[in-house]
Amino acid sequence: MSNLVILGAQWGDESKGKLTDVFAENADIVARYQGGDNAGHTIVLGDKTFILHLIPSGILRPETINVIGNGVVVNLETLFGEIDRLHAQGIAVSSENLKISDRAHLILPYHKTVEQWEQMGSGTKIGTTARGIGPTYADKMNRHAGVRIGDLLEFDNFRKKLDYNLDTKADALQLGGVDRHILLDTYRGYAARLAPYVTDTVAFMHEALAAEKRILFEGAQGTMLDIDFGTYPYVTSSNCTAGAVCTGLGIGPKAIAKVMGVSKAYVTRVGGGPFPTEMHPDLDEKIRDIGQEYGATTQRPRRCGWLDLVALRYAARINGFTAIAMTKLDVFDTLDELQVCVAYRYQGKERTTFPSSLQVLDECKPVYETLPGWQQPLTEARASEDIPQRTRDYVAYVEAYLNVPIPIISVGPDRAQIVTLDASHVNLR
Ligand code: GDP
Ligand code: IMO
Ligand code: MG
């Protein structure tokens, strides 16, 4: 068994999509298990760029079957838009290569309105993607209000749930934009289009496991945005950590062999919330410019910071990383010095654990180690021998701190811009 989880080790946008696409070459199945269309996963193939919000990043591999598990929240407008865009880009999506869980919850148009309403009444500016993610997961947990994909296929159930929701959310819906008749008509059409994709994905995954299919589990968001372990309340509304693979697909932990965390060589964060290693504005702008750090879903500028090893070790512990893929090393090509945060200074003492209190975190000042830059371009590197010693030293420093191997690095957005430093850790066969 060689099933592999690929998930975000930081605050999202670590290049999970690219890594998943690379590993999907040898995978039979790629499955998403949490999040929704708040995700934006970019894959670059030559002059073609694909941005996927809901469909797993195995879709560009013709032989790979893609699964949207029960833990995902599904916006059907986004889904069909994505299927149509992929078709226009020459990628076939059908019920053969895309299976969607009947247990997954639906994001409905009123969820965005509720999100807007809640934001208006709250002093906390989370800076969400405004996709209705929070209200949809809240409805799921609340049990009375949640609408599952299976309900849509039993349309009377859908109609009843819709009436309940429009009634109980009437305050928020004063903001407008949701019409019961239009919604019913639209979703009747969606139900017909969706039906072929709807699958008992629990049974599907277990048949695949029994047949020893090679499975990749693709995370969305990142560890520091996890509802339990992230910088609450500046987080998303799902568990983005490895445990969610089991609950978001209905498989046991023994079905997972390896967990690969994806980490940039630095850190970015989009939206509000604490960010201990955020760079000085001049450097922040420079890194954003070189790394093209703009949100794939909302186009917002991403805040940039130095690599935070306190946060990364916290992520390694929570997820049980067996390896880390380090991405965007090329963004550092021109810098003469690099900083890595090795501890936080709090009330005069150094600490290396990540605090739960935002007040404590706010008082934590990063303690940096300075490492030399390599000052040569990495973007053409393809083999381990092409990587300069100083880049290796940077990677080795992080490996030693975390005690987790970094067998694979990314040196540019393209599928081909990847270098395997140690093949023994990255074999999916
Ligand atoms: P994801 O959400 O984790 O899949 O990541 P995103 O797609 O949101 O953001 C990663 C961005 O960096 C995308 O624009 C990628 O095309 C780009 N990218 C991926 N790997 C590299 C890399 O190694 N170097 C550079 N310069 N860009 C990369
Ligand atoms: P991928 O999968 C980066 C952030 C939002 C906001 C917070 C809550 O591409 O890495 P939400 O809409 O989920 O309620 O917003 O989480 N966020 C992401 N940041 N990458 C993502 O996904 C994100 N998905 C949500 O910016 O701070
Ligand atoms: Mg992204």
CSV table of C-alpha atoms and ligand atoms in Angstrom, one decimal:
chain,number,residue,atom,x,y,z
A,1,MET,CA,0.0,0.0,0.0
A,2,SER,CA,1.4,3.4,-0.9
A,3,ASN,CA,-1.5,5.8,-0.5
A,4,LEU,CA,-0.3,9.4,0.0
A,5,VAL,CA,-1.9,12.5,1.5
A,6,ILE,CA,-0.7,15.8,0.1
A,7,LEU,CA,-1.8,18.7,2.2
A,8,GLY,CA,-0.9,22.3,3.1
A,9,ALA,CA,1.6,22.8,5.9
A,10,GLN,CA,1.0,26.6,6.3
A,11,TRP,CA,-1.8,29.1,5.6
A,12,GLY,CA,-2.8,27.7,2.2
A,13,ASP,CA,-1.6,28.2,-1.4
A,14,GLU,CA,1.6,26.2,-0.8
A,15,SER,CA,1.3,24.6,-4.3
A,16,LYS,CA,-0.7,21.6,-3.3
A,17,GLY,CA,-2.4,21.5,-6.7
A,18,LYS,CA,0.9,21.4,-8.6
A,19,LEU,CA,2.3,18.6,-6.3
A,20,THR,CA,-0.9,16.6,-6.6
A,21,ASP,CA,-0.8,16.9,-10.4
A,22,VAL,CA,2.8,15.7,-10.4
A,23,PHE,CA,2.1,12.7,-8.2
A,24,ALA,CA,-1.1,11.9,-10.0
A,25,GLU,CA,1.0,10.6,-12.9
A,26,ASN,CA,1.3,7.4,-10.9
A,27,ALA,CA,-2.1,7.5,-9.1
A,28,ASP,CA,-5.3,5.7,-9.9
A,29,ILE,CA,-7.4,7.9,-7.8
A,30,VAL,CA,-7.2,11.5,-6.4
A,31,ALA,CA,-9.7,12.3,-3.7
A,32,ARG,CA,-10.6,15.7,-2.0
A,33,TYR,CA,-11.9,15.3,1.5
A,34,GLN,CA,-12.6,18.8,2.9
A,35,GLY,CA,-13.1,22.5,2.0
A,36,GLY,CA,-15.0,23.8,-1.0
A,37,ASP,CA,-14.5,26.3,-3.7
A,38,ASN,CA,-12.6,28.6,-1.3
A,39,ALA,CA,-9.7,26.5,-2.6
A,40,GLY,CA,-7.8,27.6,-5.7
A,41,HIS,CA,-5.3,25.1,-7.0
A,42,THR,CA,-3.1,26.1,-9.9
A,43,ILE,CA,-1.5,23.7,-12.4
A,44,VAL,CA,0.7,25.0,-15.2
A,45,LEU,CA,1.4,22.9,-18.3
A,46,GLY,CA,3.5,24.9,-20.7
A,47,ASP,CA,1.3,27.8,-21.9
A,48,LYS,CA,-1.8,26.4,-20.3
A,49,THR,CA,-2.9,27.3,-16.7
A,50,PHE,CA,-5.6,25.5,-14.9
A,51,ILE,CA,-7.2,26.8,-11.7
A,52,LEU,CA,-9.2,24.2,-9.9
A,53,HIS,CA,-11.5,25.1,-7.0
A,54,LEU,CA,-13.5,21.9,-6.5
A,55,ILE,CA,-12.4,19.2,-8.9
A,56,PRO,CA,-9.3,17.3,-7.6
A,57,SER,CA,-6.0,18.0,-9.3
A,58,GLY,CA,-5.8,14.5,-10.8
A,59,ILE,CA,-8.3,15.6,-13.5
A,60,LEU,CA,-5.5,16.5,-16.0
A,61,ARG,CA,-4.3,12.9,-16.0
A,62,PRO,CA,-6.7,11.0,-18.4
A,63,GLU,CA,-6.4,7.7,-16.5
A,64,THR,CA,-7.0,9.0,-13.0
A,65,ILE,CA,-10.4,8.9,-11.3
A,66,ASN,CA,-11.2,11.9,-9.1
A,67,VAL,CA,-13.4,11.8,-6.0
A,68,ILE,CA,-15.1,14.6,-4.1
A,69,GLY,CA,-15.7,13.1,-0.7
A,70,ASN,CA,-18.5,13.6,1.9
A,71,GLY,CA,-16.3,16.1,3.8
A,72,VAL,CA,-16.3,18.6,0.9
A,73,VAL,CA,-18.9,21.3,0.6
A,74,VAL,CA,-20.1,21.6,-3.0
A,75,ASN,CA,-21.2,24.7,-4.9
A,76,LEU,CA,-22.9,23.3,-8.0
A,77,GLU,CA,-22.6,26.6,-9.9
A,78,THR,CA,-18.8,26.5,-9.4
A,79,LEU,CA,-18.7,22.8,-10.2
A,80,PHE,CA,-20.4,23.0,-13.5
A,81,GLY,CA,-18.5,26.2,-14.4
A,82,GLU,CA,-15.3,24.3,-13.7
A,83,ILE,CA,-16.4,21.3,-15.8
A,84,ASP,CA,-17.2,23.6,-18.7
A,85,ARG,CA,-13.9,25.5,-18.4
A,86,LEU,CA,-12.0,22.3,-18.4
A,87,HIS,CA,-13.9,21.1,-21.5
A,88,ALA,CA,-13.0,24.4,-23.2
A,89,GLN,CA,-9.3,23.7,-22.3
A,90,GLY,CA,-9.5,20.2,-23.9
A,91,ILE,CA,-10.0,18.2,-20.6
A,92,ALA,CA,-12.8,15.7,-20.6
A,93,VAL,CA,-14.8,15.5,-17.4
A,94,SER,CA,-17.5,12.8,-17.1
A,95,SER,CA,-19.0,10.4,-14.6
A,96,GLU,CA,-16.1,8.1,-15.6
A,97,ASN,CA,-13.4,10.3,-14.1
A,98,LEU,CA,-15.3,12.3,-11.5
A,99,LYS,CA,-17.3,10.8,-8.6
A,100,ILE,CA,-19.1,13.0,-6.1
A,101,SER,CA,-20.4,11.8,-2.7
A,102,ASP,CA,-24.1,11.7,-2.1
A,103,ARG,CA,-23.3,12.7,1.5
A,104,ALA,CA,-21.5,15.9,0.6
A,105,HIS,CA,-23.3,19.1,1.7
A,106,LEU,CA,-24.4,21.8,-0.7
A,107,ILE,CA,-23.4,25.4,-0.6
A,108,LEU,CA,-26.6,27.2,-1.6
A,109,PRO,CA,-26.9,30.8,-2.7
A,110,TYR,CA,-28.3,31.9,0.7
A,111,HIS,CA,-25.0,30.8,2.4
A,112,LYS,CA,-23.2,33.6,0.8
A,113,THR,CA,-25.9,36.1,1.9
A,114,VAL,CA,-25.7,34.7,5.5
A,115,GLU,CA,-21.9,35.1,5.5
A,116,GLN,CA,-22.3,38.7,4.4
A,117,TRP,CA,-24.9,39.3,7.1
A,118,GLU,CA,-22.8,37.7,9.8
A,119,GLN,CA,-19.7,39.7,8.8
A,120,MET,CA,-21.7,42.9,9.0
A,121,GLY,CA,-22.7,42.1,12.6
A,122,SER,CA,-19.2,41.0,13.8
A,123,GLY,CA,-16.2,42.9,14.9
A,124,THR,CA,-13.9,40.1,13.6
A,125,LYS,CA,-12.7,40.7,10.1
A,126,ILE,CA,-11.8,37.1,9.1
A,127,GLY,CA,-11.4,38.2,5.4
A,128,THR,CA,-13.0,35.0,4.1
A,129,THR,CA,-13.2,34.1,0.4
A,130,ALA,CA,-17.0,35.0,0.6
A,131,ARG,CA,-17.9,31.6,-0.9
A,132,GLY,CA,-20.4,30.7,1.9
A,133,ILE,CA,-18.1,28.1,3.4
A,134,GLY,CA,-18.6,28.9,7.1
A,135,PRO,CA,-22.5,29.0,7.0
A,136,THR,CA,-22.6,25.7,5.0
A,137,TYR,CA,-20.4,23.9,7.5
A,138,ALA,CA,-22.4,25.5,10.3
A,139,ASP,CA,-25.7,24.2,8.8
A,140,LYS,CA,-24.1,20.7,8.4
A,141,MET,CA,-23.2,20.6,12.1
A,142,ASN,CA,-26.5,22.2,13.2
A,143,ARG,CA,-28.3,19.2,11.4
A,144,HIS,CA,-31.7,20.9,10.9
A,145,ALA,CA,-30.5,23.1,8.1
A,146,GLY,CA,-27.9,21.1,6.2
A,147,VAL,CA,-28.7,20.0,2.6
A,148,ARG,CA,-26.9,17.1,1.2
A,149,ILE,CA,-26.4,16.1,-2.5
A,150,GLY,CA,-28.6,13.1,-1.9
A,151,ASP,CA,-31.4,15.5,-0.9
A,152,LEU,CA,-31.2,17.1,-4.3
A,153,LEU,CA,-31.8,13.8,-6.0
A,154,GLU,CA,-34.9,13.4,-3.8
A,155,PHE,CA,-36.3,16.7,-4.9
A,156,ASP,CA,-39.2,16.9,-2.4
A,157,ASN,CA,-36.7,16.7,0.4
A,158,PHE,CA,-34.7,19.5,-1.2
A,159,ARG,CA,-37.9,21.7,-1.5
A,160,LYS,CA,-38.8,21.1,2.2
A,161,LYS,CA,-35.2,21.9,3.3
A,162,LEU,CA,-35.1,25.0,1.2
A,163,ASP,CA,-38.4,26.3,2.7
A,164,TYR,CA,-37.0,25.7,6.2
A,165,ASN,CA,-33.8,27.5,5.4
A,166,LEU,CA,-35.4,30.5,3.7
A,167,ASP,CA,-37.7,30.8,6.6
A,168,THR,CA,-35.1,30.5,9.4
A,169,LYS,CA,-32.6,32.7,7.6
A,170,ALA,CA,-35.2,35.4,6.8
A,171,ASP,CA,-33.3,38.1,8.7
A,172,ALA,CA,-30.1,37.7,6.6
A,173,LEU,CA,-32.1,37.3,3.4
A,174,GLN,CA,-33.3,40.8,3.8
A,175,LEU,CA,-30.0,41.6,2.0
A,176,GLY,CA,-31.7,40.2,-1.1
A,177,GLY,CA,-30.5,38.2,-4.0
A,178,VAL,CA,-32.2,34.9,-3.2
A,179,ASP,CA,-35.5,34.0,-4.9
A,180,ARG,CA,-37.3,30.8,-4.0
A,181,HIS,CA,-38.7,30.1,-7.5
A,182,ILE,CA,-35.6,30.8,-9.4
A,183,LEU,CA,-33.6,28.7,-6.9
A,184,LEU,CA,-36.0,25.8,-7.3
A,185,ASP,CA,-35.9,26.0,-11.1
A,186,THR,CA,-32.1,26.3,-11.2
A,187,TYR,CA,-31.6,23.4,-8.8
A,188,ARG,CA,-34.0,21.1,-10.6
A,189,GLY,CA,-31.8,21.6,-13.7
A,190,TYR,CA,-28.7,21.1,-11.6
A,191,ALA,CA,-30.1,17.9,-10.1
A,192,ALA,CA,-30.5,16.3,-13.6
A,193,ARG,CA,-26.9,17.4,-14.6
A,194,LEU,CA,-25.4,16.2,-11.4
A,195,ALA,CA,-27.1,12.8,-11.1
A,196,PRO,CA,-24.6,10.8,-13.2
A,197,TYR,CA,-21.7,11.9,-11.0
A,198,VAL,CA,-23.3,11.1,-7.7
A,199,THR,CA,-21.7,8.0,-6.2
A,200,ASP,CA,-21.6,6.1,-2.9
A,201,THR,CA,-18.0,7.2,-2.6
A,202,VAL,CA,-17.5,5.2,0.7
A,203,ALA,CA,-18.2,2.0,-1.3
A,204,PHE,CA,-16.1,3.3,-4.2
A,205,MET,CA,-13.1,4.1,-2.0
A,206,HIS,CA,-13.3,0.7,-0.2
A,207,GLU,CA,-13.4,-1.2,-3.5
A,208,ALA,CA,-10.4,0.8,-4.6
A,209,LEU,CA,-8.6,0.0,-1.4
A,210,ALA,CA,-9.4,-3.7,-1.7
A,211,ALA,CA,-8.1,-3.7,-5.2
A,212,GLU,CA,-4.9,-2.0,-4.0
A,213,LYS,CA,-5.4,1.1,-6.2
A,214,ARG,CA,-2.9,3.8,-5.7
A,215,ILE,CA,-4.7,6.7,-4.0
A,216,LEU,CA,-3.7,10.3,-3.5
A,217,PHE,CA,-5.6,12.4,-1.0
A,218,GLU,CA,-5.5,16.1,-1.8
A,219,GLY,CA,-6.0,18.7,0.9
A,220,ALA,CA,-7.4,22.2,0.6
A,221,GLN,CA,-6.4,25.2,2.6
A,222,GLY,CA,-3.7,24.5,5.1
A,223,THR,CA,-2.8,23.4,8.7
A,224,MET,CA,-2.8,26.9,10.1
A,225,LEU,CA,-6.3,27.5,8.7
A,226,ASP,CA,-7.6,24.3,10.4
A,227,ILE,CA,-10.8,25.0,12.5
A,228,ASP,CA,-9.2,23.3,15.6
A,229,PHE,CA,-5.5,23.9,15.2
A,230,GLY,CA,-5.3,27.1,13.2
A,231,THR,CA,-5.2,30.7,14.4
A,232,TYR,CA,-8.9,30.6,15.4
A,233,PRO,CA,-11.1,32.5,14.6
A,234,TYR,CA,-9.0,33.5,11.6
A,235,VAL,CA,-9.3,30.1,10.0
A,236,THR,CA,-11.6,28.2,7.6
A,237,SER,CA,-14.5,26.1,8.8
A,238,SER,CA,-13.2,22.6,8.2
A,239,ASN,CA,-10.4,20.5,9.5
A,240,CYS,CA,-7.6,20.8,6.9
A,241,THR,CA,-5.3,18.4,8.8
A,242,ALA,CA,-4.6,14.7,8.1
A,243,GLY,CA,-7.3,13.4,10.4
A,244,ALA,CA,-9.9,14.9,8.0
A,245,VAL,CA,-8.9,12.4,5.3
A,246,CYS,CA,-10.6,9.6,7.3
A,247,THR,CA,-13.8,11.6,8.2
A,248,GLY,CA,-14.0,13.3,4.8
A,249,LEU,CA,-14.0,10.0,2.8
A,250,GLY,CA,-15.1,7.3,5.2
A,251,ILE,CA,-11.8,5.4,5.4
A,252,GLY,CA,-9.8,4.2,8.4
A,253,PRO,CA,-6.4,5.6,9.3
A,254,LYS,CA,-4.6,2.4,8.3
A,255,ALA,CA,-5.5,3.2,4.7
A,256,ILE,CA,-3.0,6.0,4.8
A,257,ALA,CA,0.7,5.2,4.3
A,258,LYS,CA,2.4,8.6,3.9
A,259,VAL,CA,1.6,12.2,4.6
A,260,MET,CA,3.4,14.8,2.6
A,261,GLY,CA,3.2,18.4,3.8
A,262,VAL,CA,3.6,21.1,1.2
A,263,SER,CA,5.5,24.2,2.4
A,264,LYS,CA,6.7,27.2,0.6
A,265,ALA,CA,10.3,28.2,1.2
A,266,TYR,CA,8.7,31.2,2.9
A,267,VAL,CA,5.1,31.7,4.1
A,268,THR,CA,2.1,33.5,2.7
A,269,ARG,CA,-1.3,34.3,4.2
A,270,VAL,CA,-4.3,35.8,2.5
A,271,GLY,CA,-7.1,37.3,4.6
A,272,GLY,CA,-6.9,38.6,8.2
A,273,GLY,CA,-5.3,37.1,11.3
A,274,PRO,CA,-1.9,36.8,13.1
A,275,PHE,CA,1.2,36.2,11.1
A,276,PRO,CA,4.3,36.3,13.3
A,277,THR,CA,7.0,36.3,10.5
A,278,GLU,CA,5.3,38.8,8.2
A,279,MET,CA,8.0,40.7,6.3
A,280,HIS,CA,8.8,44.3,6.3
A,281,PRO,CA,6.5,46.0,3.7
A,282,ASP,CA,9.4,46.6,1.2
A,283,LEU,CA,10.4,42.9,1.2
A,284,ASP,CA,6.8,41.8,1.4
A,285,GLU,CA,6.1,43.6,-1.9
A,286,LYS,CA,9.3,42.3,-3.5
A,287,ILE,CA,8.5,38.6,-2.7
A,288,ARG,CA,4.8,39.1,-3.7
A,289,ASP,CA,6.0,40.5,-7.0
A,290,ILE,CA,8.6,37.7,-7.7
A,291,GLY,CA,6.4,34.9,-6.4
A,292,GLN,CA,3.2,36.4,-8.0
A,293,GLU,CA,1.5,36.0,-4.7
A,294,TYR,CA,-2.1,36.9,-5.6
A,295,GLY,CA,-5.0,34.7,-4.5
A,296,ALA,CA,-6.1,32.1,-7.1
A,297,THR,CA,-9.7,32.4,-5.9
A,298,THR,CA,-10.1,36.0,-4.9
A,299,GLN,CA,-7.1,37.7,-6.6
A,300,ARG,CA,-6.3,39.4,-3.3
A,301,PRO,CA,-2.6,40.1,-2.6
A,302,ARG,CA,-1.1,37.5,-0.3
A,303,ARG,CA,0.9,38.7,2.8
A,304,CYS,CA,4.4,37.3,2.7
A,305,GLY,CA,6.7,36.3,5.6
A,306,TRP,CA,9.9,34.3,6.4
A,307,LEU,CA,9.7,30.6,6.9
A,308,ASP,CA,8.3,30.0,10.4
A,309,LEU,CA,9.7,26.7,11.7
A,310,VAL,CA,7.8,27.0,15.0
A,311,ALA,CA,4.5,26.9,13.0
A,312,LEU,CA,5.9,24.3,10.6
A,313,ARG,CA,7.0,21.9,13.3
A,314,TYR,CA,3.5,22.3,14.9
A,315,ALA,CA,2.1,21.3,11.4
A,316,ALA,CA,4.5,18.3,11.2
A,317,ARG,CA,3.4,17.1,14.6
A,318,ILE,CA,-0.4,17.4,14.0
A,319,ASN,CA,-0.3,15.8,10.6
A,320,GLY,CA,2.5,13.3,11.2
A,321,PHE,CA,4.4,14.3,8.1
A,322,THR,CA,6.5,11.6,6.6
A,323,ALA,CA,8.0,14.1,4.1
A,324,ILE,CA,7.7,17.7,3.1
A,325,ALA,CA,7.7,19.1,-0.4
A,326,MET,CA,9.3,22.6,-0.4
A,327,THR,CA,8.0,24.9,-3.1
A,328,LYS,CA,8.8,28.2,-4.6
A,329,LEU,CA,12.5,28.1,-3.8
A,330,ASP,CA,13.2,30.0,-7.0
A,331,VAL,CA,11.5,33.0,-5.5
A,332,PHE,CA,14.6,33.4,-3.3
A,333,ASP,CA,17.1,33.3,-6.3
A,334,THR,CA,18.2,36.9,-6.0
A,335,LEU,CA,18.3,37.3,-2.3
A,336,ASP,CA,21.7,37.5,-0.5
A,337,GLU,CA,20.4,36.5,2.9
A,338,LEU,CA,17.5,34.4,4.1
A,339,GLN,CA,15.9,34.4,7.5
A,340,VAL,CA,14.2,31.4,9.2
A,341,CYS,CA,12.2,31.8,12.4
A,342,VAL,CA,13.5,29.2,14.9
A,343,ALA,CA,11.7,30.3,18.0
A,344,TYR,CA,9.4,33.0,19.4
A,345,ARG,CA,10.4,35.4,22.1
A,346,TYR,CA,7.6,35.7,24.6
A,347,GLN,CA,7.9,37.7,27.8
A,348,GLY,CA,11.6,37.5,27.7
A,349,LYS,CA,11.9,33.8,27.1
A,350,GLU,CA,12.2,31.7,24.0
A,351,ARG,CA,9.4,29.2,23.1
A,352,THR,CA,9.1,26.7,20.3
A,353,THR,CA,5.5,25.7,20.7
A,354,PHE,CA,2.7,27.4,18.9
A,355,PRO,CA,0.3,29.2,21.2
A,356,SER,CA,-3.5,28.8,21.0
A,357,SER,CA,-4.1,32.4,22.4
A,358,LEU,CA,-4.0,35.1,19.8
A,359,GLN,CA,-3.1,37.5,22.5
A,360,VAL,CA,0.0,35.5,23.3
A,361,LEU,CA,0.8,35.0,19.7
A,362,ASP,CA,0.6,38.8,19.2
A,363,GLU,CA,3.2,39.2,21.8
A,364,CYS,CA,5.5,36.6,20.3
A,365,LYS,CA,8.4,38.1,18.4
A,366,PRO,CA,10.2,35.8,15.9
A,367,VAL,CA,13.8,34.8,16.7
A,368,TYR,CA,15.6,34.5,13.4
A,369,GLU,CA,18.6,32.5,12.1
A,370,THR,CA,20.2,34.1,9.0
A,371,LEU,CA,21.3,31.8,6.2
A,372,PRO,CA,23.1,32.8,3.0
A,373,GLY,CA,21.2,33.0,-0.3
A,374,TRP,CA,22.3,31.1,-3.4
A,375,GLN,CA,22.0,34.0,-5.8
A,376,GLN,CA,21.7,31.9,-8.9
A,377,PRO,CA,18.6,30.9,-10.9
A,378,LEU,CA,17.0,27.6,-9.9
A,379,THR,CA,14.2,27.6,-12.5
A,380,GLU,CA,16.1,25.4,-15.1
A,381,ALA,CA,17.1,22.8,-12.5
A,382,ARG,CA,15.6,19.4,-13.1
A,383,ALA,CA,18.0,17.0,-11.4
A,384,SER,CA,19.5,16.9,-7.9
A,385,GLU,CA,23.0,17.8,-9.3
A,386,ASP,CA,21.6,21.0,-10.7
A,387,ILE,CA,20.8,22.4,-7.2
A,388,PRO,CA,23.5,24.7,-5.7
A,389,GLN,CA,25.0,23.8,-2.3
A,390,ARG,CA,23.5,26.8,-0.6
A,391,THR,CA,20.0,25.8,-1.6
A,392,ARG,CA,20.7,22.3,-0.3
A,393,ASP,CA,22.0,23.8,2.9
A,394,TYR,CA,18.8,25.8,3.3
A,395,VAL,CA,16.7,22.7,2.8
A,396,ALA,CA,18.9,20.6,5.1
A,397,TYR,CA,18.6,23.2,7.8
A,398,VAL,CA,14.8,22.9,7.7
A,399,GLU,CA,15.0,19.1,7.6
A,400,ALA,CA,17.3,19.0,10.6
A,401,TYR,CA,15.1,21.4,12.6
A,402,LEU,CA,11.9,19.4,11.9
A,403,ASN,CA,13.4,15.9,11.7
A,404,VAL,CA,11.3,15.4,8.6
A,405,PRO,CA,12.9,14.7,5.1
A,406,ILE,CA,12.4,17.1,2.2
A,407,PRO,CA,12.9,14.9,-0.7
A,408,ILE,CA,11.3,17.1,-3.3
A,409,ILE,CA,11.5,20.7,-4.2
A,410,SER,CA,9.7,22.9,-6.7
A,411,VAL,CA,11.6,25.6,-8.7
A,412,GLY,CA,8.8,27.2,-10.8
A,413,PRO,CA,5.1,26.9,-11.5
A,414,ASP,CA,5.3,24.4,-14.4
A,415,ARG,CA,4.7,20.7,-13.9
A,416,ALA,CA,8.2,20.1,-15.2
A,417,GLN,CA,9.9,22.5,-12.7
A,418,ILE,CA,10.4,20.0,-9.9
A,419,VAL,CA,13.5,18.3,-8.6
A,420,THR,CA,13.6,15.0,-6.7
A,421,LEU,CA,16.4,15.1,-4.1
A,422,ASP,CA,15.7,11.7,-2.7
A,423,ALA,CA,13.6,9.3,-4.7
A,424,SER,CA,13.2,6.8,-1.9
A,425,HIS,CA,10.6,9.1,-0.2
A,426,VAL,CA,8.5,10.0,-3.2
A,427,ASN,CA,7.6,6.7,-4.7
A,428,LEU,CA,3.9,6.1,-5.2
A,429,ARG,CA,4.2,2.7,-6.9
B,1,GDP,P1,-2.4,25.6,-3.8
B,1,GDP,O1,-3.7,26.3,-3.4
B,1,GDP,O2,-1.7,25.1,-2.6
B,1,GDP,O3,-2.6,24.6,-4.9
B,1,GDP,O4,-1.5,26.8,-4.4
B,1,GDP,P2,-2.0,28.0,-5.4
B,1,GDP,O5,-2.2,27.5,-6.8
B,1,GDP,O6,-3.1,28.8,-4.8
B,1,GDP,O7,-0.7,28.9,-5.3
B,1,GDP,C1,0.6,28.5,-5.8
B,1,GDP,C2,1.0,29.5,-6.9
B,1,GDP,O8,2.4,29.3,-7.1
B,1,GDP,C3,0.4,29.2,-8.2
B,1,GDP,O9,0.3,30.4,-8.9
B,1,GDP,C4,1.4,28.2,-8.9
B,1,GDP,O10,1.4,28.3,-10.3
B,1,GDP,C5,2.7,28.8,-8.4
B,1,GDP,N1,3.8,27.9,-8.2
B,1,GDP,C6,3.7,26.6,-7.8
B,1,GDP,N2,5.0,26.1,-7.5
B,1,GDP,C7,5.8,27.1,-7.8
B,1,GDP,C8,7.3,27.2,-7.7
B,1,GDP,O11,8.0,26.3,-7.3
B,1,GDP,N3,7.8,28.4,-8.0
B,1,GDP,C9,7.0,29.5,-8.4
B,1,GDP,N4,7.6,30.6,-8.8
B,1,GDP,N5,5.7,29.4,-8.5
B,1,GDP,C10,5.1,28.2,-8.2
B,2,IMO,P1,-6.1,26.7,-1.0
B,2,IMO,O1,-6.7,25.3,-1.1
B,2,IMO,C1,-5.4,30.4,1.2
B,2,IMO,C2,-8.6,31.7,3.9
B,2,IMO,C3,-9.3,33.0,3.6
B,2,IMO,C4,-9.6,33.4,5.0
B,2,IMO,C5,-9.9,32.1,5.8
B,2,IMO,C6,-11.4,31.8,5.8
B,2,IMO,O2,-6.1,27.4,-2.4
B,2,IMO,O3,-4.8,26.7,-0.3
B,2,IMO,P2,-13.2,30.8,4.1
B,2,IMO,O4,-13.7,31.4,2.8
B,2,IMO,O5,-12.6,29.5,4.0
B,2,IMO,O6,-14.2,30.9,5.2
B,2,IMO,O7,-12.0,31.9,4.6
B,2,IMO,O8,-9.3,31.1,5.0
B,2,IMO,N1,-8.6,30.6,2.8
B,2,IMO,C7,-7.5,30.4,2.1
B,2,IMO,N2,-6.3,30.9,2.1
B,2,IMO,N3,-5.7,29.3,0.4
B,2,IMO,C8,-6.9,28.7,0.5
B,2,IMO,O9,-7.2,27.6,-0.2
B,2,IMO,C9,-7.9,29.3,1.3
B,2,IMO,N4,-9.2,28.9,1.6
B,2,IMO,C10,-9.6,29.8,2.5
B,2,IMO,O10,-8.5,33.9,2.9
B,2,IMO,O11,-8.5,34.0,5.6
B,3,MG,MG,-4.6,28.2,-3.5
